[in-house]
Amino acid sequence: KETSSKRDSPQRKPPVPSIRDVPKMGTRTEKNFVQTNALDVVMTVPKKPERNVVDDRFGD
């Protein structure tokens, strides 16, 4: 009796292509990665600076 079923198993990755498979030529993406990254950086909320921990007389 099997304890696992197909429903319970996670999705499998597609098989690794054979060394003899030729990649599809001419496929290009329309996404502009540089501009997308720049916009992500500009639109993010700035991080608060870390507090400097200094040992002194008052323990601050």
Short mmCIF file of C-alpha atoms in Angstrom, two decimals:
data_model
loop_
_atom_site.label_atom_id
_atom_site.label_comp_id
_atom_site.label_asym_id
_atom_site.label_seq_id
_atom_site.Cartn_x
_atom_site.Cartn_y
_atom_site.Cartn_z
CA LYS A 1 0.00 0.00 0.00
CA GLU A 2 1.45 3.35 -1.01
CA THR A 3 1.44 6.12 1.59
CA SER A 4 1.69 8.99 -0.87
CA SER A 5 -0.55 9.92 -3.75
CA LYS A 6 -0.16 12.13 -6.77
CA ARG A 7 -2.33 14.80 -5.18
CA ASP A 8 -0.06 15.11 -2.15
CA SER A 9 3.22 15.25 -4.09
CA PRO A 10 4.53 18.68 -5.12
CA GLN A 11 4.68 19.73 -8.76
CA ARG A 12 7.73 18.38 -10.55
CA LYS A 13 10.07 20.59 -12.52
CA PRO A 14 10.21 20.12 -16.28
CA PRO A 15 12.95 17.71 -17.38
CA VAL A 16 16.39 19.04 -18.20
CA PRO A 17 16.78 19.45 -21.98
CA SER A 18 19.03 17.02 -23.78
CA ILE A 19 22.47 18.15 -24.92
CA ARG A 20 21.30 17.55 -28.49
CA ASP A 21 18.31 19.91 -28.18
CA VAL A 22 18.87 23.16 -30.07
CA PRO A 23 17.75 26.36 -28.30
CA LYS A 24 15.07 28.43 -29.98
CA MET A 25 16.80 31.22 -31.84
CA GLY A 26 15.37 34.71 -32.09
CA THR A 27 13.35 34.65 -28.89
CA ARG A 28 13.74 37.95 -27.08
CA THR A 29 12.03 39.51 -24.13
CA GLU A 30 10.51 42.96 -24.29
CA LYS A 31 11.16 43.67 -20.62
CA ASN A 32 13.57 46.52 -19.87
CA PHE A 33 15.37 45.18 -16.81
CA VAL A 34 17.49 48.31 -16.21
CA GLN A 35 14.52 50.67 -16.17
CA THR A 36 12.44 48.27 -14.06
CA ASN A 37 15.20 47.97 -11.47
CA ALA A 38 15.71 51.76 -11.39
CA LEU A 39 12.00 52.34 -10.81
CA ASP A 40 11.92 49.73 -8.04
CA VAL A 41 14.80 51.48 -6.27
CA VAL A 42 13.22 54.93 -6.59
CA MET A 43 9.77 53.81 -5.45
CA THR A 44 10.86 51.86 -2.36
CA VAL A 45 10.48 53.33 1.10
CA PRO A 46 13.88 54.44 2.42
CA LYS A 47 15.30 52.28 5.16
CA LYS A 48 15.85 53.80 8.57
CA PRO A 49 19.53 54.02 9.48
CA GLU A 50 20.78 51.57 12.07
CA ARG A 51 21.39 53.02 15.48
CA ASN A 52 25.06 53.30 16.36
CA VAL A 53 25.85 51.32 19.47
CA VAL A 54 28.64 52.94 21.43
CA ASP A 55 29.95 51.91 24.81
CA ASP A 56 30.22 54.97 27.05
CA ARG A 57 29.66 55.99 30.64
CA PHE A 58 25.91 56.17 30.33
CA GLY A 59 25.49 52.89 28.46
CA ASP A 60 23.79 54.46 25.43
#
